[in-house]
mmCIF file of C-alpha atoms in Angstrom:
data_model
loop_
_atom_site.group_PDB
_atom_site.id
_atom_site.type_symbol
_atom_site.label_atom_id
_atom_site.label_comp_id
_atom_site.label_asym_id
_atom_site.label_seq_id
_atom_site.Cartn_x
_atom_site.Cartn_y
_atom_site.Cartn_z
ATOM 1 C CA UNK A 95 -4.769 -25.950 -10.329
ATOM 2 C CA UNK A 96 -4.804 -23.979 -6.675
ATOM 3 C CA UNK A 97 -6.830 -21.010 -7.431
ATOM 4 C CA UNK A 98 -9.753 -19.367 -4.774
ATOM 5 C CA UNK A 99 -11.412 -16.420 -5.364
ATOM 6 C CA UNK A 100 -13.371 -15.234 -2.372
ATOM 7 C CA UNK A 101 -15.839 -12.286 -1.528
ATOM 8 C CA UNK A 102 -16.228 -11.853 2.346
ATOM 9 C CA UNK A 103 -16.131 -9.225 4.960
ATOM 10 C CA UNK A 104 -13.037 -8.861 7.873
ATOM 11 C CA UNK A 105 -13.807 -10.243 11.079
ATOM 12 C CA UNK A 106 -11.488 -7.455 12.441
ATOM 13 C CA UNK A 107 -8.814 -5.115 11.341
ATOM 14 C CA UNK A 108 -5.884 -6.776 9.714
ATOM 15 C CA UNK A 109 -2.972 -7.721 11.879
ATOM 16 C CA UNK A 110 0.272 -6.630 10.261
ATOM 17 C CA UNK A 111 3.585 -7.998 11.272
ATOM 18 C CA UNK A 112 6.898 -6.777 9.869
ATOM 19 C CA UNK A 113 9.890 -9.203 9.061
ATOM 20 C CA UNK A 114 13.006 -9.045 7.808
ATOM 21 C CA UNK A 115 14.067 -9.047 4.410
ATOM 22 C CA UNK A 116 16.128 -12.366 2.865
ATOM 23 C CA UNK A 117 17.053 -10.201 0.319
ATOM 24 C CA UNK A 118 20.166 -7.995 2.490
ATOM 25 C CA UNK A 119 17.871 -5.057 2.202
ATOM 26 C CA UNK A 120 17.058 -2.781 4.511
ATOM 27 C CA UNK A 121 13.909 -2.139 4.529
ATOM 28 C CA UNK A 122 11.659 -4.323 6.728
ATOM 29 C CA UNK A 123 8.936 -6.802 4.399
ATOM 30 C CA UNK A 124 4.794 -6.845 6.029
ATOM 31 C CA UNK A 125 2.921 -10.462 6.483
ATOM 32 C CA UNK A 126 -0.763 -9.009 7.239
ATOM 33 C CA UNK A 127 -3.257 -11.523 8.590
ATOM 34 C CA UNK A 128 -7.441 -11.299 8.942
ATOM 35 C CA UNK A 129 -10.302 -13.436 9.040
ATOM 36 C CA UNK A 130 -12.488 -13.182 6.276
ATOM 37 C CA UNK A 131 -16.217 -14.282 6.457
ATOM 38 C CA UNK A 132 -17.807 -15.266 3.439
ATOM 39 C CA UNK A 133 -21.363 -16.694 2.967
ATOM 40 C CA UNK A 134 -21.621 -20.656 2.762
ATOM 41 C CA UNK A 135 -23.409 -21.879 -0.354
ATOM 42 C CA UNK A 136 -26.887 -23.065 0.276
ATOM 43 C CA UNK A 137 -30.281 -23.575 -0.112
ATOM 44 C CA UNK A 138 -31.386 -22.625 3.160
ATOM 45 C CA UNK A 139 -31.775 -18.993 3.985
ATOM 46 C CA UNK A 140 -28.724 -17.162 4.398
ATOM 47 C CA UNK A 141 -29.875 -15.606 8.042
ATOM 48 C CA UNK A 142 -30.074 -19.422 8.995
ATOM 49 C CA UNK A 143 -26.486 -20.473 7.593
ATOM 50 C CA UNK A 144 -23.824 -18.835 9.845
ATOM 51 C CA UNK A 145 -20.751 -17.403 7.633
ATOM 52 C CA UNK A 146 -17.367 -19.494 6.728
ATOM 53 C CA UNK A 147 -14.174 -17.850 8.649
ATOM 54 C CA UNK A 148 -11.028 -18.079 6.176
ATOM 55 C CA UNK A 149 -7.641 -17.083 7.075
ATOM 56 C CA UNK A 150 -5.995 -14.875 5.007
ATOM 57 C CA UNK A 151 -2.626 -14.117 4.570
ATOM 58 C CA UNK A 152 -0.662 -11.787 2.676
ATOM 59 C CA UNK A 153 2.666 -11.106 2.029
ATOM 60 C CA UNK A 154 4.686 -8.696 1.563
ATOM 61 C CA UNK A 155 3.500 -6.169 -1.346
ATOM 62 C CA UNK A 156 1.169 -3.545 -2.690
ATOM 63 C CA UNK A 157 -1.951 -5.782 -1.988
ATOM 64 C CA UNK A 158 -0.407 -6.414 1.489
ATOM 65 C CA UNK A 159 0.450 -3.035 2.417
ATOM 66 C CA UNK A 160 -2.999 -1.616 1.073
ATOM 67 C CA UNK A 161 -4.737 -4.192 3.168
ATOM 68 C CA UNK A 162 -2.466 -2.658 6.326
ATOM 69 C CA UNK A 163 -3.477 0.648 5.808
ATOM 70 C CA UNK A 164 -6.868 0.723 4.327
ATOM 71 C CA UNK A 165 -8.821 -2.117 5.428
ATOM 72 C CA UNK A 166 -10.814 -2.418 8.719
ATOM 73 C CA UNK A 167 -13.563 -4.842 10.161
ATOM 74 C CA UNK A 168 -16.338 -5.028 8.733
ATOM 75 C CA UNK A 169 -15.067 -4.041 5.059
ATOM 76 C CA UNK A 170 -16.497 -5.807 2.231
ATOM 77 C CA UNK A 171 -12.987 -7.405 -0.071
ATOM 78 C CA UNK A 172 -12.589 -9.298 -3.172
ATOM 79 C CA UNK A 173 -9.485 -11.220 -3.172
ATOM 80 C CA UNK A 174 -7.868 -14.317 -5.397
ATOM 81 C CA UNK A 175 -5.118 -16.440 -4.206
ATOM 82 C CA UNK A 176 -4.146 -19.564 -3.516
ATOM 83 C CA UNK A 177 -5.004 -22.777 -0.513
ATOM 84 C CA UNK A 178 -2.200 -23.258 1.468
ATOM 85 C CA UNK A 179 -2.024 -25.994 3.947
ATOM 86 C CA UNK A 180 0.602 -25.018 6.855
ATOM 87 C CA UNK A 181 1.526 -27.295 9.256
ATOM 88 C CA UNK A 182 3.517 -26.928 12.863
ATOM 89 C CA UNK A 183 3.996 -29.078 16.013
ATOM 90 C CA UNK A 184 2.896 -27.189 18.933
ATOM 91 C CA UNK A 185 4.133 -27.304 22.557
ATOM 92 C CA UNK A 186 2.693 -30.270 23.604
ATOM 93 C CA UNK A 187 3.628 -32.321 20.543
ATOM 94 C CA UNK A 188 0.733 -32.256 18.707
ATOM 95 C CA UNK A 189 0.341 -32.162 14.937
ATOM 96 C CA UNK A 190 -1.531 -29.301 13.959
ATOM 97 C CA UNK A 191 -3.068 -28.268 10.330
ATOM 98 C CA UNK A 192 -4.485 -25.582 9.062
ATOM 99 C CA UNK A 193 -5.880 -24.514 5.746
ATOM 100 C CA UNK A 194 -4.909 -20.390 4.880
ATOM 101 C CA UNK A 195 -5.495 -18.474 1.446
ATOM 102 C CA UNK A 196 -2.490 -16.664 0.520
ATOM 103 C CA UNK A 197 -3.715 -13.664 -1.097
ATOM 104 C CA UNK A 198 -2.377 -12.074 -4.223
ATOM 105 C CA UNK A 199 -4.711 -9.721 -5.254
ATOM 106 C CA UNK A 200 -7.177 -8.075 -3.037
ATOM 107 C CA UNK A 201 -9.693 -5.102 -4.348
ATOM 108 C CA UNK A 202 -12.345 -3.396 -1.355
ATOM 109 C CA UNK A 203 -15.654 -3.457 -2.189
ATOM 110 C CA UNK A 204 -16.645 -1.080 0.577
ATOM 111 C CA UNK A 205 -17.382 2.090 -0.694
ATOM 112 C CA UNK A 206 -15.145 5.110 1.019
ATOM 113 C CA UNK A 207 -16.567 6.481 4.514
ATOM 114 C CA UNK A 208 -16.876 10.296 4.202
ATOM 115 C CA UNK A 209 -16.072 12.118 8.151
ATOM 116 C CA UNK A 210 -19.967 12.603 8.503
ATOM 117 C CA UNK A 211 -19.905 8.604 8.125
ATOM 118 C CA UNK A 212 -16.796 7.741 11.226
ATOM 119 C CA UNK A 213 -18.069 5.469 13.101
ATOM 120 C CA UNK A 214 -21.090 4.452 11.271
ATOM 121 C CA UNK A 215 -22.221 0.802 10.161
ATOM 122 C CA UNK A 216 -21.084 -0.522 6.932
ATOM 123 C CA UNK A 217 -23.783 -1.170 4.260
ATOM 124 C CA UNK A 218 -25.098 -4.901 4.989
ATOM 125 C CA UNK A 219 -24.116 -7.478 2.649
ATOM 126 C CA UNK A 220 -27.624 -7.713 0.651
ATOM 127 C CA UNK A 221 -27.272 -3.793 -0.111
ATOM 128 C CA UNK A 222 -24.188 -4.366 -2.335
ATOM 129 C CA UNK A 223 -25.429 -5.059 -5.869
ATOM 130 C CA UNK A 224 -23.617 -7.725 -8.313
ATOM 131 C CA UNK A 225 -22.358 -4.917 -10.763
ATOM 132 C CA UNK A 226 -20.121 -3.361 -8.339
ATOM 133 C CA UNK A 227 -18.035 -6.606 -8.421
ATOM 134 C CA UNK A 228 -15.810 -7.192 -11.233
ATOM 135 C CA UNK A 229 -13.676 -9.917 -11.750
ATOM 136 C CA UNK A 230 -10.115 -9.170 -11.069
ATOM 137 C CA UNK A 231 -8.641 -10.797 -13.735
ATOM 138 C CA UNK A 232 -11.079 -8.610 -16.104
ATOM 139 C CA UNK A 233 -9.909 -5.562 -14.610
ATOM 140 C CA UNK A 234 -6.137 -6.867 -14.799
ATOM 141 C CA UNK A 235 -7.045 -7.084 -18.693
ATOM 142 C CA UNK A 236 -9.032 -3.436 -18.786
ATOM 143 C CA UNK A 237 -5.783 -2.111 -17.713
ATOM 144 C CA UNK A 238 -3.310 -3.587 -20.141
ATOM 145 C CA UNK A 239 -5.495 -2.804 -22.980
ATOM 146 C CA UNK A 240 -5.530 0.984 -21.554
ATOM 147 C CA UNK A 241 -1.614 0.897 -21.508
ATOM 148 C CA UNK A 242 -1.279 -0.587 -25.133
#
């Protein structure tokens, strides 16, 4: 089973890159690509362990399009996807590998800025409390149970 969940903040606002459909339709599809750091699990203090980078990558979508137009560094995400291992030669022959998550659900964690807050510092890490994080497949099944 390939399944990562991952709580981290972006490195710096999402890069979003349109391409074109396979599908004959018209309408351009968005690959959107950060860095997400996330806190490595250990014993020593976490001011002494420095953070895991992760690439993320989504595709074309609502999570993709949210992260486009919502997200920006510093923000604090929840996201589930799956490992991907991509591989390409580059110019000078090389074999080159690289481990990505491909996102498929992505919720922010960051609370909304209000205009007094623009420009101000996102709440550190240690000031978000557990309960504001709920699983996303428990919210997937909160929301089917409010539709039935």
């Amino acid at each position: 089973m390939n399944h990562v969940h991952l709580i981290g903040r972006l490195g710096a606002d999402p890069l979003s890159t349109p391409y074109a459909s396979d599908l004959g339709r018209d309408d351009p599809k968005i690959l959107v690509r950060f860095d997400l750091a996330v806190g490595a699990a250990s014993s020593r203090k976490a001011e002494e362990t420095p953070p895991i980078w992760v690439p993320i990558v989504l595709f074309d979508g609502q999570p993709a399009r949210f992260a486009a137009e919502h997200l920006t560094k510093g923000d604090l995400v929840a996201l589930s996807g799956r490992l991907d291992l991509r591989r390409w030669t580059d110019e000078d022959g090389r074999a080159i590998r690289r481990l990505q998550v491909i996102a498929s659900e992505l919720r922010k964690l960051t609370p909304r800025r209000s205009p007094d807050d623009e420009g101000a510092d996102p709440p550190p890490e240690d000031d978000i409390s557990a309960t504001n994080v709920v699983p996303l497949s428990h919210e997937r099944t909160q929301r089917r149970e409010r539709l039935q």
